[in-house]
Amino acid sequence: MNRRHFIKSALLTSAAMLASKNLLAFGSDLTNNPEFKGLIRLNLNGGHDSLNMLVPYEDGPYADYKNIRPLLAIPKEKLIPLNINGYPSGYALHPKLPKLAELFNSGELAFISNVGPLVEPTTKESIEIKQANLPPHLLSHNSQTELWSSCITDRSAPKTGWAGRLADSYLPKDQQ
């Protein structure tokens, strides 16, 4: 390693440490504000098996889950049941996610699952008889990831993300 590379690395490391310290301070300010609400979108790019994270817990749906994935299904007794206002929700979490279960059961966390960029409500039958208006490249993981990020199925529309458009909608009209 030459001197120039060492100095560059040291400066970048110092800048990263300073930035992370400021981000942590900002985050701690938010946790002290009981009015704060946030939206967190996790995009795990194919590295996440959501069906083994949020698992059906009632007997019938759990049996379907277990039949669909006999080698991957988590034993029911190991799952963490979820409750809504003290009542069973019908779902459970993976045993490695007790903190998420605690947040959900206390009303501080919600799951939005099984979402995607469909153009209109669609059934299996409407797809089979080719009557469904589907987004382009429905079975292409990369294309669907791009569509999910923008929520725009019209390829001629400007490429903007849904979160940016949502934030813009809160601006006064003269600033949009």
GROMACS .gro file of C-alpha atoms in nm:
model
  176
    1MET     CA    1   0.000   0.000   0.000
    2ASN     CA    2   0.143   0.335  -0.096
    3ARG     CA    3   0.113   0.654   0.111
    4ARG     CA    4  -0.150   0.813  -0.115
    5HIS     CA    5  -0.374   0.503  -0.093
    6PHE     CA    6  -0.332   0.493   0.286
    7ILE     CA    7  -0.431   0.861   0.327
    8LYS     CA    8  -0.731   0.816   0.096
    9SER     CA    9  -0.847   0.509   0.291
   10ALA     CA   10  -0.802   0.685   0.625
   11LEU     CA   11  -1.001   0.988   0.510
   12LEU     CA   12  -1.283   0.773   0.370
   13THR     CA   13  -1.298   0.569   0.691
   14SER     CA   14  -1.309   0.885   0.903
   15ALA     CA   15  -1.584   1.034   0.686
   16ALA     CA   16  -1.787   0.712   0.706
   17MET     CA   17  -1.752   0.701   1.086
   18LEU     CA   18  -1.858   1.064   1.118
   19ALA     CA   19  -2.156   1.013   0.887
   20SER     CA   20  -2.272   0.701   1.072
   21LYS     CA   21  -2.243   0.881   1.406
   22ASN     CA   22  -2.463   1.163   1.273
   23LEU     CA   23  -2.716   0.913   1.136
   24LEU     CA   24  -2.734   0.736   1.471
   25ALA     CA   25  -2.791   1.067   1.649
   26PHE     CA   26  -3.069   1.152   1.401
   27GLY     CA   27  -3.226   0.809   1.454
   28SER     CA   28  -3.221   0.844   1.832
   29ASP     CA   29  -3.402   1.179   1.803
   30LEU     CA   30  -3.678   1.007   1.606
   31THR     CA   31  -3.725   0.731   1.863
   32ASN     CA   32  -3.788   0.993   2.131
   33ASN     CA   33  -4.079   1.140   1.931
   34PRO     CA   34  -4.399   0.943   2.004
   35GLU     CA   35  -4.570   1.108   1.705
   36PHE     CA   36  -4.313   0.978   1.454
   37LYS     CA   37  -4.431   0.719   1.205
   38GLY     CA   38  -4.210   0.569   0.939
   39LEU     CA   39  -4.238   0.342   0.640
   40ILE     CA   40  -3.959   0.092   0.589
   41ARG     CA   41  -3.940  -0.099   0.264
   42LEU     CA   42  -3.710  -0.399   0.265
   43ASN     CA   43  -3.605  -0.510  -0.080
   44LEU     CA   44  -3.404  -0.827  -0.034
   45ASN     CA   45  -3.352  -0.904  -0.404
   46GLY     CA   46  -3.447  -1.269  -0.397
   47GLY     CA   47  -3.263  -1.348  -0.077
   48HIS     CA   48  -3.572  -1.379   0.139
   49ASP     CA   49  -3.831  -1.654   0.171
   50SER     CA   50  -4.131  -1.454   0.292
   51LEU     CA   51  -4.351  -1.763   0.319
   52ASN     CA   52  -4.118  -1.891   0.591
   53MET     CA   53  -4.117  -1.554   0.766
   54LEU     CA   54  -4.490  -1.483   0.792
   55VAL     CA   55  -4.649  -1.827   0.815
   56PRO     CA   56  -5.020  -1.923   0.818
   57TYR     CA   57  -5.094  -2.050   1.169
   58GLU     CA   58  -5.454  -2.176   1.167
   59ASP     CA   59  -5.485  -2.552   1.112
   60GLY     CA   60  -5.621  -2.553   0.752
   61PRO     CA   61  -5.391  -2.285   0.605
   62TYR     CA   62  -5.093  -2.426   0.798
   63ALA     CA   63  -5.162  -2.774   0.651
   64ASP     CA   64  -5.168  -2.620   0.300
   65TYR     CA   65  -4.837  -2.443   0.372
   66LYS     CA   66  -4.682  -2.768   0.498
   67ASN     CA   67  -4.807  -2.963   0.194
   68ILE     CA   68  -4.668  -2.706  -0.049
   69ARG     CA   69  -4.322  -2.713   0.108
   70PRO     CA   70  -4.278  -3.043   0.293
   71LEU     CA   71  -3.899  -3.007   0.329
   72LEU     CA   72  -3.896  -2.635   0.417
   73ALA     CA   73  -4.201  -2.594   0.642
   74ILE     CA   74  -4.124  -2.478   0.993
   75PRO     CA   75  -4.281  -2.703   1.259
   76LYS     CA   76  -4.589  -2.530   1.400
   77GLU     CA   77  -4.472  -2.563   1.760
   78LYS     CA   78  -4.159  -2.358   1.679
   79LEU     CA   79  -4.348  -2.063   1.526
   80ILE     CA   80  -4.424  -1.742   1.718
   81PRO     CA   81  -4.801  -1.673   1.700
   82LEU     CA   82  -4.904  -1.315   1.621
   83ASN     CA   83  -5.193  -1.137   1.791
   84ILE     CA   84  -5.401  -0.831   1.702
   85ASN     CA   85  -5.538  -0.655   2.011
   86GLY     CA   86  -5.493  -0.977   2.206
   87TYR     CA   87  -5.672  -1.197   1.949
   88PRO     CA   88  -5.500  -1.453   1.726
   89SER     CA   89  -5.420  -1.311   1.382
   90GLY     CA   90  -5.405  -1.642   1.200
   91TYR     CA   91  -5.034  -1.593   1.130
   92ALA     CA   92  -4.705  -1.663   1.303
   93LEU     CA   93  -4.346  -1.554   1.260
   94HIS     CA   94  -4.029  -1.751   1.204
   95PRO     CA   95  -3.875  -1.855   1.539
   96LYS     CA   96  -3.569  -1.633   1.475
   97LEU     CA   97  -3.784  -1.315   1.471
   98PRO     CA   98  -3.904  -1.266   1.831
   99LYS     CA   99  -3.837  -0.888   1.828
  100LEU     CA  100  -4.057  -0.843   1.520
  101ALA     CA  101  -4.330  -1.049   1.689
  102GLU     CA  102  -4.305  -0.827   1.996
  103LEU     CA  103  -4.337  -0.511   1.782
  104PHE     CA  104  -4.632  -0.655   1.590
  105ASN     CA  105  -4.813  -0.776   1.902
  106SER     CA  106  -4.773  -0.433   2.063
  107GLY     CA  107  -4.923  -0.261   1.757
  108GLU     CA  108  -4.596  -0.093   1.654
  109LEU     CA  109  -4.538  -0.300   1.338
  110ALA     CA  110  -4.756  -0.405   1.045
  111PHE     CA  111  -4.686  -0.634   0.753
  112ILE     CA  112  -4.788  -0.553   0.397
  113SER     CA  113  -4.742  -0.881   0.217
  114ASN     CA  114  -4.833  -1.040  -0.113
  115VAL     CA  115  -4.815  -0.713  -0.305
  116GLY     CA  116  -4.698  -0.638  -0.653
  117PRO     CA  117  -4.758  -0.425  -0.960
  118LEU     CA  118  -5.074  -0.583  -1.100
  119VAL     CA  119  -5.264  -0.355  -1.335
  120GLU     CA  120  -5.608  -0.467  -1.212
  121PRO     CA  121  -5.760  -0.734  -0.985
  122THR     CA  122  -5.679  -1.067  -1.147
  123THR     CA  123  -5.784  -1.429  -1.095
  124LYS     CA  124  -5.618  -1.753  -1.198
  125GLU     CA  125  -5.908  -1.816  -1.435
  126SER     CA  126  -5.877  -1.475  -1.608
  127ILE     CA  127  -5.507  -1.546  -1.666
  128GLU     CA  128  -5.575  -1.895  -1.803
  129ILE     CA  129  -5.832  -1.770  -2.056
  130LYS     CA  130  -5.607  -1.473  -2.142
  131GLN     CA  131  -5.860  -1.211  -2.027
  132ALA     CA  132  -5.635  -1.053  -1.762
  133ASN     CA  133  -5.459  -0.722  -1.819
  134LEU     CA  134  -5.115  -0.813  -1.683
  135PRO     CA  135  -4.801  -0.605  -1.634
  136PRO     CA  136  -4.527  -0.667  -1.890
  137HIS     CA  137  -4.287  -0.956  -1.824
  138LEU     CA  138  -4.490  -1.092  -1.532
  139LEU     CA  139  -4.265  -1.391  -1.463
  140SER     CA  140  -3.936  -1.204  -1.498
  141HIS     CA  141  -3.792  -1.135  -1.153
  142ASN     CA  142  -3.578  -0.840  -1.270
  143SER     CA  143  -3.865  -0.674  -1.459
  144GLN     CA  144  -4.105  -0.718  -1.168
  145THR     CA  145  -3.852  -0.572  -0.925
  146GLU     CA  146  -3.825  -0.264  -1.148
  147LEU     CA  147  -4.204  -0.238  -1.176
  148TRP     CA  148  -4.245  -0.274  -0.799
  149SER     CA  149  -3.997   0.007  -0.742
  150SER     CA  150  -4.178   0.245  -0.975
  151CYS     CA  151  -4.538   0.112  -0.966
  152ILE     CA  152  -4.564   0.227  -1.327
  153THR     CA  153  -4.660  -0.041  -1.578
  154ASP     CA  154  -4.667   0.201  -1.873
  155ARG     CA  155  -4.318   0.187  -2.026
  156SER     CA  156  -4.362   0.530  -2.188
  157ALA     CA  157  -4.421   0.701  -1.852
  158PRO     CA  158  -4.132   0.880  -1.679
  159LYS     CA  159  -3.925   0.650  -1.458
  160THR     CA  160  -3.990   0.780  -1.110
  161GLY     CA  161  -4.025   0.580  -0.792
  162TRP     CA  162  -4.347   0.552  -0.592
  163ALA     CA  163  -4.185   0.681  -0.272
  164GLY     CA  164  -4.058   0.994  -0.448
  165ARG     CA  165  -4.400   1.057  -0.602
  166LEU     CA  166  -4.561   1.010  -0.260
  167ALA     CA  167  -4.319   1.259  -0.102
  168ASP     CA  168  -4.386   1.506  -0.387
  169SER     CA  169  -4.759   1.485  -0.317
  170TYR     CA  170  -4.698   1.643   0.026
  171LEU     CA  171  -4.529   1.949  -0.126
  172PRO     CA  172  -4.731   2.267  -0.174
  173LYS     CA  173  -4.861   2.290  -0.534
  174ASP     CA  174  -4.627   2.580  -0.617
  175GLN     CA  175  -4.321   2.366  -0.528
  176GLN     CA  176  -4.413   2.058  -0.732
   0.00000   0.00000   0.00000
